[in-house]
Each structure stands twice: as structure tokens, then as C-alpha cells.
Coordinates of C-alpha atoms in Angstrom, one line a residue:
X242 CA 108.8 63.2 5.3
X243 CA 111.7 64.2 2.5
X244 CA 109.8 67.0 1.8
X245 CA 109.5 67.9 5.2
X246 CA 113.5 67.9 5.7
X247 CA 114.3 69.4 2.5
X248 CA 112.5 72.1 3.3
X249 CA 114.5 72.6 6.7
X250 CA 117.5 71.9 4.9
X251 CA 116.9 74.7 2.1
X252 CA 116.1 77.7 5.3
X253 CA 119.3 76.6 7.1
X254 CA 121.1 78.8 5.2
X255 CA 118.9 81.9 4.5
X256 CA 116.7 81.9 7.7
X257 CA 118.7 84.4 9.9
X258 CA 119.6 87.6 8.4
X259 CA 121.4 88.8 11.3
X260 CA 124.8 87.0 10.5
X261 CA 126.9 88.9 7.9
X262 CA 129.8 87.2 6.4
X263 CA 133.4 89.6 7.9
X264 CA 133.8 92.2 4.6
X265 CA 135.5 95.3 4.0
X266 CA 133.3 97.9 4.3
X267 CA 131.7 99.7 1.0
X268 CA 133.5 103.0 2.2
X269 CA 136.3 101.7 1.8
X270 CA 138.9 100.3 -1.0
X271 CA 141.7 97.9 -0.8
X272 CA 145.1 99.6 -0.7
X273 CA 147.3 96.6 -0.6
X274 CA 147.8 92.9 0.7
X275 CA 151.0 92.6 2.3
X276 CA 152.8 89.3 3.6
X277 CA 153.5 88.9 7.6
X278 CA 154.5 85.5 8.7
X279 CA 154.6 81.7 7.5
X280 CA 153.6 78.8 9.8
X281 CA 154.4 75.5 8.9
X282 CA 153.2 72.5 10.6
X283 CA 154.6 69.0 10.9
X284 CA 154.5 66.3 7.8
X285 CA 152.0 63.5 9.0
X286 CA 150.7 65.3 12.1
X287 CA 148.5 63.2 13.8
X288 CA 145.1 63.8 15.2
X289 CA 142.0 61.9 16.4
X290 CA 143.0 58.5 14.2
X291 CA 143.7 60.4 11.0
X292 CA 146.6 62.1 9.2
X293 CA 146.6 65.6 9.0
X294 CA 147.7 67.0 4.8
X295 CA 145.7 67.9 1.9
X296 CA 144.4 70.7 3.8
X297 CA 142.4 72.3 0.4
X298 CA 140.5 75.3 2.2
X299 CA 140.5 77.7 5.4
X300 CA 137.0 79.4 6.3
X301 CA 136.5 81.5 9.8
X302 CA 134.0 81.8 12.2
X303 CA 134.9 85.0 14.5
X304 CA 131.9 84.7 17.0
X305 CA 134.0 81.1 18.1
X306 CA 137.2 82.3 16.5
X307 CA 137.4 79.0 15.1
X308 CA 138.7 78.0 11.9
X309 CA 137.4 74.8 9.2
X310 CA 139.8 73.1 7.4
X311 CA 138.4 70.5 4.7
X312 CA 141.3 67.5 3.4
X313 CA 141.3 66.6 0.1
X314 CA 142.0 62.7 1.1
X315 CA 139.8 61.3 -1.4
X316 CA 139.0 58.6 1.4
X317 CA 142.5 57.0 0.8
X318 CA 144.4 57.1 3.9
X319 CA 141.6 58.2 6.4
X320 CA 137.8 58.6 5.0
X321 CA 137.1 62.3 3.7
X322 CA 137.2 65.1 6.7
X323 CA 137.5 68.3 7.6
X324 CA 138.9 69.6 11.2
X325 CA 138.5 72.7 13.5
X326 CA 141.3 74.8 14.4
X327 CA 142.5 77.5 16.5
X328 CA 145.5 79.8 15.2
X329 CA 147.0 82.1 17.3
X330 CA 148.3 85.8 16.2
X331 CA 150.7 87.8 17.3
X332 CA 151.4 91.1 16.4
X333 CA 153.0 90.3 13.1
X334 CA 152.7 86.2 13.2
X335 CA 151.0 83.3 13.7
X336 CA 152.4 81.9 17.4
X337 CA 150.7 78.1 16.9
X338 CA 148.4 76.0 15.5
X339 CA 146.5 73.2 17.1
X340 CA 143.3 71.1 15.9
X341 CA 140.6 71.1 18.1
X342 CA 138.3 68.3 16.2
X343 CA 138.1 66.1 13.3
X344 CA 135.0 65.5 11.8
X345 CA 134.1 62.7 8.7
X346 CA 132.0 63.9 5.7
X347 CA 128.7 61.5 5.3
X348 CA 126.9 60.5 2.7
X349 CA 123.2 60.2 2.4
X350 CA 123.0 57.2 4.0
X351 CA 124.9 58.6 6.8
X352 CA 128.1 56.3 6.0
X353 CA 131.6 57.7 5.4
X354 CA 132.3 58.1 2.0
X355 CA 134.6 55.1 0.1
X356 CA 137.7 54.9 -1.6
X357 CA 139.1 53.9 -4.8
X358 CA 139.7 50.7 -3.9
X359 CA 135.8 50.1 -2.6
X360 CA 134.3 52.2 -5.0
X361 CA 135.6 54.6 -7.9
X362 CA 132.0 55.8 -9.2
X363 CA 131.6 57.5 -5.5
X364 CA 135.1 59.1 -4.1
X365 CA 134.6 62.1 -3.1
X366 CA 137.4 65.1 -4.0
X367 CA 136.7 67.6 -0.7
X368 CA 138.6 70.6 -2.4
X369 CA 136.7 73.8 -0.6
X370 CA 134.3 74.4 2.4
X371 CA 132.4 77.5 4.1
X372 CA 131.1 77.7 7.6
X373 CA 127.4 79.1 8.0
X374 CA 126.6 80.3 11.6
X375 CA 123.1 80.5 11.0
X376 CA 122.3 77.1 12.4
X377 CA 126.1 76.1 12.5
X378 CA 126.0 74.5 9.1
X379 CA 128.7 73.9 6.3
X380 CA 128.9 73.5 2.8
X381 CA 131.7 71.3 0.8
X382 CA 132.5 71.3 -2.2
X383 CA 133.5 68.0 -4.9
X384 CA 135.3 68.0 -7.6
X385 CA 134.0 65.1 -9.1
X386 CA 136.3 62.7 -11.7
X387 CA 136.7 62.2 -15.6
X388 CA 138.9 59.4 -15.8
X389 CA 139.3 57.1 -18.7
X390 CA 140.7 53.7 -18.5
X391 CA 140.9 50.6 -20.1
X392 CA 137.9 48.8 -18.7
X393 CA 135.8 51.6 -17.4
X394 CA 134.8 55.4 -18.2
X395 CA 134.4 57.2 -14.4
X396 CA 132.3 60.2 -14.3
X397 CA 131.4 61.9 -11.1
X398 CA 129.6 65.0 -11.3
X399 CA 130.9 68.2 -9.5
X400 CA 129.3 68.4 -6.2
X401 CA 128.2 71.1 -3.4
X402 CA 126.4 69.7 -0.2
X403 CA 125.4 71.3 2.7
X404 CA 126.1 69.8 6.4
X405 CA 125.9 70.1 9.5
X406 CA 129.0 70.9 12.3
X407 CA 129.3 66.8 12.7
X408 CA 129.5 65.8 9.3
X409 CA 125.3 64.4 8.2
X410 CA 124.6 65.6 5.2
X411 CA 121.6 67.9 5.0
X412 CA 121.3 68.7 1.1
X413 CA 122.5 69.0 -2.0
X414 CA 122.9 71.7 -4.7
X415 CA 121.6 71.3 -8.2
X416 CA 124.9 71.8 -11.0
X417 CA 124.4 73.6 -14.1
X418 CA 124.6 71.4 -17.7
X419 CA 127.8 73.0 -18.6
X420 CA 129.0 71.6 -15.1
X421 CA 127.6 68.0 -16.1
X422 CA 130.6 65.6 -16.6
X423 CA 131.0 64.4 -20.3
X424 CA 133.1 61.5 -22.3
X425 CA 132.8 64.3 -25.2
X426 CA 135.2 67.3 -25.6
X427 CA 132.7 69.1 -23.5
X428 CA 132.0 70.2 -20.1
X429 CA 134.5 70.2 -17.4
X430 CA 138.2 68.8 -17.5
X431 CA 140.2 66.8 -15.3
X432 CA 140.7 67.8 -11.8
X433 CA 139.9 71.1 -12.9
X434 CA 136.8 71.9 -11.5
X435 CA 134.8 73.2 -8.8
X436 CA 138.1 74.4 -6.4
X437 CA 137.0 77.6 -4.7
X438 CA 133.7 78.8 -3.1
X439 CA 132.6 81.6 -1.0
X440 CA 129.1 83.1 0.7
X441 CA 128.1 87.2 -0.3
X442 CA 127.9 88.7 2.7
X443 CA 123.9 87.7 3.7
X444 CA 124.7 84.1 2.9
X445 CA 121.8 84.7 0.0
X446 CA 124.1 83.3 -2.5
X447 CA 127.0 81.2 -3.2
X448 CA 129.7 81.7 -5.8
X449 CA 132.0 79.1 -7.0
X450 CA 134.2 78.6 -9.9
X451 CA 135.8 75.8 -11.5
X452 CA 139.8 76.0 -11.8
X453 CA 140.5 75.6 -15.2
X454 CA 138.5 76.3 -18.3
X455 CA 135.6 74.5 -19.7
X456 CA 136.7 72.3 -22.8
X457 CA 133.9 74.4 -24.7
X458 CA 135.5 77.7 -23.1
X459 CA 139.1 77.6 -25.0
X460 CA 142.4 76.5 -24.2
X461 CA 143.7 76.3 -20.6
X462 CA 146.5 78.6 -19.5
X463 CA 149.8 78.4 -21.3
X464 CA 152.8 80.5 -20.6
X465 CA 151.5 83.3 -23.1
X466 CA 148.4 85.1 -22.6
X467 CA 145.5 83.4 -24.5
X468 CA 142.6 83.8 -23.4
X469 CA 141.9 81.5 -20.8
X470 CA 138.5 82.3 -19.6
X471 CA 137.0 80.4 -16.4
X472 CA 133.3 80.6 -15.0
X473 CA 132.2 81.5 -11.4
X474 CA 128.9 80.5 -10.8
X475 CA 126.5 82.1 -8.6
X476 CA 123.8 79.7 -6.4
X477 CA 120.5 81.3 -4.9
X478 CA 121.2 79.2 -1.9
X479 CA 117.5 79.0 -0.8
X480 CA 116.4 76.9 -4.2
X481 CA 120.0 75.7 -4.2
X482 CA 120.0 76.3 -8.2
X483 CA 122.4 78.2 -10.1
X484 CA 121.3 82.0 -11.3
X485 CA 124.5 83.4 -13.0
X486 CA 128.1 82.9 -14.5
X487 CA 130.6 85.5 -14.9
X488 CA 133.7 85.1 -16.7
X489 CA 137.5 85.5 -15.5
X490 CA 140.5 85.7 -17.8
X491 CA 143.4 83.7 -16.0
X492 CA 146.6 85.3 -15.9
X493 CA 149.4 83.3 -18.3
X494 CA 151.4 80.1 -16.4
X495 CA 154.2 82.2 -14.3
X496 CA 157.5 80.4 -15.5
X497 CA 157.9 77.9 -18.3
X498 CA 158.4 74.5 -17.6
X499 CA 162.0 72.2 -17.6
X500 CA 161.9 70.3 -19.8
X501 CA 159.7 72.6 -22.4
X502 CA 157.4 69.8 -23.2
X503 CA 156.7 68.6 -19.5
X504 CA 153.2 69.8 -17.2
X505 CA 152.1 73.3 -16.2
X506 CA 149.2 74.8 -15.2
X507 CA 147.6 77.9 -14.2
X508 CA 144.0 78.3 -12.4
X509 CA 141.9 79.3 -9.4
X510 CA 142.1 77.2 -6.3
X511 CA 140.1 79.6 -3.8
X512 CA 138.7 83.0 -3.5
X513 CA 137.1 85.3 -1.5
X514 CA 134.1 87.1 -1.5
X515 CA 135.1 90.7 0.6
X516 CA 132.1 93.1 0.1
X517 CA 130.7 95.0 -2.7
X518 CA 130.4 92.1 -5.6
X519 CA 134.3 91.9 -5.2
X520 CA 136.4 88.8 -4.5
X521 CA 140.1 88.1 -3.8
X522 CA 141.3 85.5 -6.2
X523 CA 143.8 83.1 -5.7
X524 CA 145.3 82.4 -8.9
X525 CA 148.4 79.0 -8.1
X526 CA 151.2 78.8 -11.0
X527 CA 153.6 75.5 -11.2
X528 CA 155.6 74.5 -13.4
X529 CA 157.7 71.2 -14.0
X530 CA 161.4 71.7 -12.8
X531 CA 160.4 74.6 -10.1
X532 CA 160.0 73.4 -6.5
X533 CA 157.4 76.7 -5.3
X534 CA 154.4 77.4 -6.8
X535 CA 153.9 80.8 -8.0
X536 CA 150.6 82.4 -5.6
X537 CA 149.1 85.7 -7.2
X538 CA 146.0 86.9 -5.4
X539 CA 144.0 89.5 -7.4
X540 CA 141.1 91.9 -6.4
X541 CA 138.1 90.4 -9.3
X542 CA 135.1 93.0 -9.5
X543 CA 132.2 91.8 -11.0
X544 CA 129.8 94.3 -10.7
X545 CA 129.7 95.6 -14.7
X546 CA 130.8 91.6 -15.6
X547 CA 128.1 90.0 -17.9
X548 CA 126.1 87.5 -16.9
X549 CA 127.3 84.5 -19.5
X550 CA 124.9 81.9 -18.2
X551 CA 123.1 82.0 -21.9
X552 CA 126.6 81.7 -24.1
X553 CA 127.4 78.4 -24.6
X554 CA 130.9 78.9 -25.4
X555 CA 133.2 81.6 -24.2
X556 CA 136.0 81.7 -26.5
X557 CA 134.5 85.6 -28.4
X558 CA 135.3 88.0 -26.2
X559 CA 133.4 90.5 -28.4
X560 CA 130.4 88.6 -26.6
X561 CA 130.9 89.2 -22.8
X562 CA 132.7 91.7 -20.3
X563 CA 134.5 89.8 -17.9
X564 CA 135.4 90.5 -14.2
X565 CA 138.0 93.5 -13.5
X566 CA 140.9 92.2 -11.9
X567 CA 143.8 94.1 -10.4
X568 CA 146.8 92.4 -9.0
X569 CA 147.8 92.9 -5.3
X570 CA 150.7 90.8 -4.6
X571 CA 152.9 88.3 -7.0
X572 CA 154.3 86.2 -3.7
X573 CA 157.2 85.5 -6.2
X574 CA 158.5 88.8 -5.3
X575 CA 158.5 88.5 -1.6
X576 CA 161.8 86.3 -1.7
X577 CA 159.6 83.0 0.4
X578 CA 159.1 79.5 -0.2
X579 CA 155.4 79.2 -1.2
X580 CA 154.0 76.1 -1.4
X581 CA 150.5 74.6 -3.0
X582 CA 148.2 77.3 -1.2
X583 CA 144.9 76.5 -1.7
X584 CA 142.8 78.1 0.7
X585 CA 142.0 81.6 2.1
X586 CA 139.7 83.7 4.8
X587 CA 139.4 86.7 6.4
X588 CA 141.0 86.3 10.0
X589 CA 140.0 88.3 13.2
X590 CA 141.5 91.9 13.2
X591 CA 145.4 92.7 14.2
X592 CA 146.8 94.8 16.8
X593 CA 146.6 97.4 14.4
X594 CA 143.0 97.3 13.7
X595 CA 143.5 95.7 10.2
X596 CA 141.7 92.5 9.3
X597 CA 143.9 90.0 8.6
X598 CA 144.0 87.3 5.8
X599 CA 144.9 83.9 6.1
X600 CA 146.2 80.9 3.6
X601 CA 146.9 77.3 3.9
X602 CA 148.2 75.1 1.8
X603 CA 148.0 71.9 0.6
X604 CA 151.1 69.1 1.2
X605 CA 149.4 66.5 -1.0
X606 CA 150.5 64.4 1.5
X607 CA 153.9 64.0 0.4
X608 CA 157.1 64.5 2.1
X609 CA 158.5 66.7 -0.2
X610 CA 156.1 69.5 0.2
X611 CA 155.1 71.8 3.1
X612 CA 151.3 72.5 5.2
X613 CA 152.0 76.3 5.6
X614 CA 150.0 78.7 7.3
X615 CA 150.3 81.9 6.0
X616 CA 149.4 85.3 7.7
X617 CA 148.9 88.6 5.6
X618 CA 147.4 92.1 6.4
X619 CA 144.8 93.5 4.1
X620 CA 144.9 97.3 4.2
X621 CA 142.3 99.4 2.9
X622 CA 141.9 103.1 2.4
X623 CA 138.9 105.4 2.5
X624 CA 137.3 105.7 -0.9
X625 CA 137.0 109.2 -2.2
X626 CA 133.6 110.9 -2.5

């Protein structure tokens, strides 16, 4: 009977080829991103029993013109869920937001998954989710945990499942070793793991990445350039198993941190596959003693990248080409309040025929931070022959 299901589970993904994911078509090049209008919604909104924060990803259906929205409550204050959404444009804003449904992510068992408190070896860290419309399915991802403490060692593996629109889970993807959790130098770090994900435009494969590098990778992101190379992996999502890895140089940690020894980080939260083996990348930038983050979203190209899925170590760059990134806005410079944005999609087209872009960010469930909304217009150009 498992066999059976697995089996259904694996063509739920791949067995209509008529949906295509929203791209930009391969005649034509992206000419800029530029920012429209910020939405913010209310601080502990809410909804169907639950509080709405942590919002960690954005992902649109246009046939329903519905957005999903996973929460990264690790089962803390309300068990691990994601929520539909409508969001209303104007002609250069969002006009509202309201939730349409709440939905818990289930385990295997069918059971909602625990908290700290009930179980530490199996919270969950929902940090990025895709919609399928090919038999209306979604895919989460989880971070996983390597925590160290004085009576116990917790390692939970990254994880990507696939569910359906009410929460069951369906199946399960297999990780890469170098995506195995380790006590050893090895592997990958703290809360800096599987973030973003996104479907090519046939739903044949699934890229994600993990935020920050690998231990065996090189350093993380410091406030000089050094280096800092990150994996995305690519999934045949019909065998659910990995089949490359490409690597990404993050851009250096936008503003040093006050005091100079306290916490900063660079990495990738979300991207976005758009057509044509290229992505827009998210790349979020804090730094102690600075209230915003720093949000850079880059156009990554990995069509000449190598596939690094045989080098154990990226830290020679003699070895490998990485992706080609070009940056296409530094919201620093728009002269807005941007807060943790961690997720992005493709939104229906504007009155002008554009497609639009959309962001969200997450509050972290604190008072002292923002759930925005933000809208941007992604303007392309034809490509010369």
C-alpha cells in the first residue's frame, strides 16, 4: 500500500505539463526592478484561532489569484501553518490585504507538528513554500536545528515535503550528505539553511539553497568581500533526489555593526526562478545597532555555472564558475523603511501590462518590527537579435 501512495505522491508534481510557472519570456531581458508601494499589516492580527507574524515566504497562484503564505512559528504560539491570501493592486499599490484560510502543516501521522516544550528533536522551522497547481499541491520547506546544550545535542535534518492544499503530508524529499546535520565542523550551520525555494517553469525541478555557507564551504559573509560561497541545489522532483549544486558568491554584510564586535550577517532568504535558468535573489543584510535590514535583490544566471555537486569543499574558486549575478536594486537607496523581507513571487500583471513582484516580510513576532507587503514592477526589454 506505501508503495502504492508513494507513487501517487511522486506524479503529483510532474503529471500535467500544461501548468507553466508565470516567467519572463526568453525574448526578453530584465531592464530594471523598481519599488511602488509598501503595505503593512497589523502586529498580532488575528485569524482563524492563530496569530498572524513570521510570515517567511509569498508564492502565487494566478488561475485563483491567490496567494500562500507559510509562518515560521516553530509550533510555539500556534502549531506550524501557512494561510491563503488575497492582495489587492492598484495602479501603483497594494489597496488591502485580507486572509482567506489558515491551514496546519501535518506530520506523517497526520498530527500537527510539536513544540519545544513537547518535543525539541521534531519542531519544525517552516521558512519557504511553493504552490503546485497540478493537483493543487504544496511544498514546504524546514530548516532543521543544530543546537548544543548542556544535556543534549539537537540535530534536525533540513527538510522539503510535499502537501496537499489542507495541510496532509504527501512525501518527502531525499537531502544531499553535505545537507546532513553534523556535531563536526561540517555540513550546515545554524539557522542557516534551507531558506529559499522555487519550481523551473515545468515544475520538473526544484531549486533551493541554504542561506549561509556550508562550514566546509568557507567563512560566512563579513563586512569585506571574502568569498562567501553558498549552494543552490537542484531536485528532479519526480525521484525527489537531488541532481546538481551551483555556487553563489554572497555580496559582503551592507553596514558594519555598533558595537564592532556584536552580530551581523549576510545571506539568501528567498529567490525566484523567472525563466531561462535565471533567478531573482534576495540577498537580507543586518547589522547590530541598525533598525532596517538592508534588501538587495540580484538577477543570478546559472546557465555557464558549474555543476559543484562532486567538490567537496568550495573555498578554490580556481575549481568552479559560479552563478552571474547583476544587481537590480539596493532598497537602501530608495529612502524606505525595510524590514526582515523574506519572501518573493511574481504577482498578476499591472495596469500597464508589467508583471508585478511582490515581498513580505517577516515580524518575528515581535512588536518592534513590521509585516510589510511590498509591491515592485519588474520591467523587461526586448533582447536584441
Amino acid at each position: 500500500m506505501r508503495k502504492i501512495f508513494l507513487v501517487l505522491a511522486a506524479s503529483a508534481i510532474t503529471s500535467c505539463t500544461t501548468y507553466k510557472q508565470l516567467t519572463v519570456q526568453p525574448t526578453e531581458s530584465i531592464k530594471e526592478l523598481k519599488y511602488l508601494h509598501t503595505y503593512t499589516i497589523p502586529f498580532n492580527l488575528q485569524y482563524k484561532e492563530t496569530t498572524v507574524g513570521g510570515l517567511s515566504s509569498i508564492d502565487y497562484d494566478e488561475k485563483t489569484d491567490t496567494y500562500f503564505l507559510v509562518c515560521d512559528d516553530r509550533s510555539s504560539i500556534n502549531p506550524a501553518r501557512y494561510y491563503a491570501a488575497k492582495i489587492k493592486i492598484g495602479e501603483k499599490k497594494i489597496d488591502s490585504v485580507f486572509f482567506t484560510n489558515r491551514y496546519f502543516l501535518l506530520d506523517q501521522q497526520g498530527k500537527t507538528y510539536p513544540g519545544n516544550k513537547e518535543n525539541p528533536f521534531r519542531v519544525p522551522d517552516p521558512e519557504s513554500m511553493r504552490y503546485i497547481p497540478s493537483g493543487r499541491n504544496l511544498v514546504w520547506s524546514s530548516e532543521g536545528e543544530r543546537l548544543f546544550r548542556a544535556n543534549d545535542t539537537i540535530l534536525n535534518n533540513p527538510a522539503i515535503h510535499l502537501i496537499n492544499k489542507a495541510g496532509m503530508w504527501k512525501d518527502s524529499f531525499r537531502m544531499p550528505e553535505n545537507l546532513i546535520m553534523s556535531a563536526l565542523e561540517k555540513g550546515p550551520r545554524q539557522n542557516g539553511v534551507l531558506e529559499g525555494m522555487s519550481f523551473t517553469h515545468d515544475y520538473k525541478h526544484l531549486l533551493t539553497c541554504v542561506e549561509e555557507p556550508l562550514h566546509e564551504d568557507g567563512p560566512r559573509a563579513a563586512p569585506e568581500r571574502n568569498q562567501a560561497m553558498i549552494r543552490f541545489f537542484e531536485f528532479d522532483t519526480k525521484k525527489k533526489k537531488a541532481t546538481r549544486q551551483f555556487a553563489y558568491e554572497l555580496d559582503p554584510v551592507a553596514h558594519l555593526p555598533n558595537p564592532a564586535n556584536a552580530y551581523y550577517v549576510n545571506g539568501v532568504p528567498e529567490f525566484l526562478y523567472i525563466g531561462n535558468n535565471q533567478l531573482l535573489v534576495l540577498e537580507r543584510s543586518y547589522s547590530t545597532g541598525r533598525v532596517p535590514c538592508t534588501i538587495r535583490i540580484f538577477l543570478a544566471d546559472y546557465n555557464n555555472a558549474s555543476d559543484v555537486s562532486s567538490i567537496g569543499s568550495l573555498t578554490n574558486r580556481a575549481a568552479y564558475q559560479p552563478m552571474k549575478k547583476t544587481l537590480l536594486v539596493n532598497m537602501d537607496r530608495l529612502g524606505i523603511y525595510t524590514d526582515n523581507i523574506e519572501g518573493i513571487t511574481l504577482g498578476p500583471l499591472l495596469p500597464n501590462g508589467n508583471r508585478s513582484v511582490i515581498l513580505v516580510s517577516d515580524n518575528n513576532f515581535s512588536p518592534l518590527q513590521q509585516t510589510q507587503f511590498m509591491l515592485l514592477e519588474l520591467i523587461t526589454e526586448t533582447k536584441d537579435k
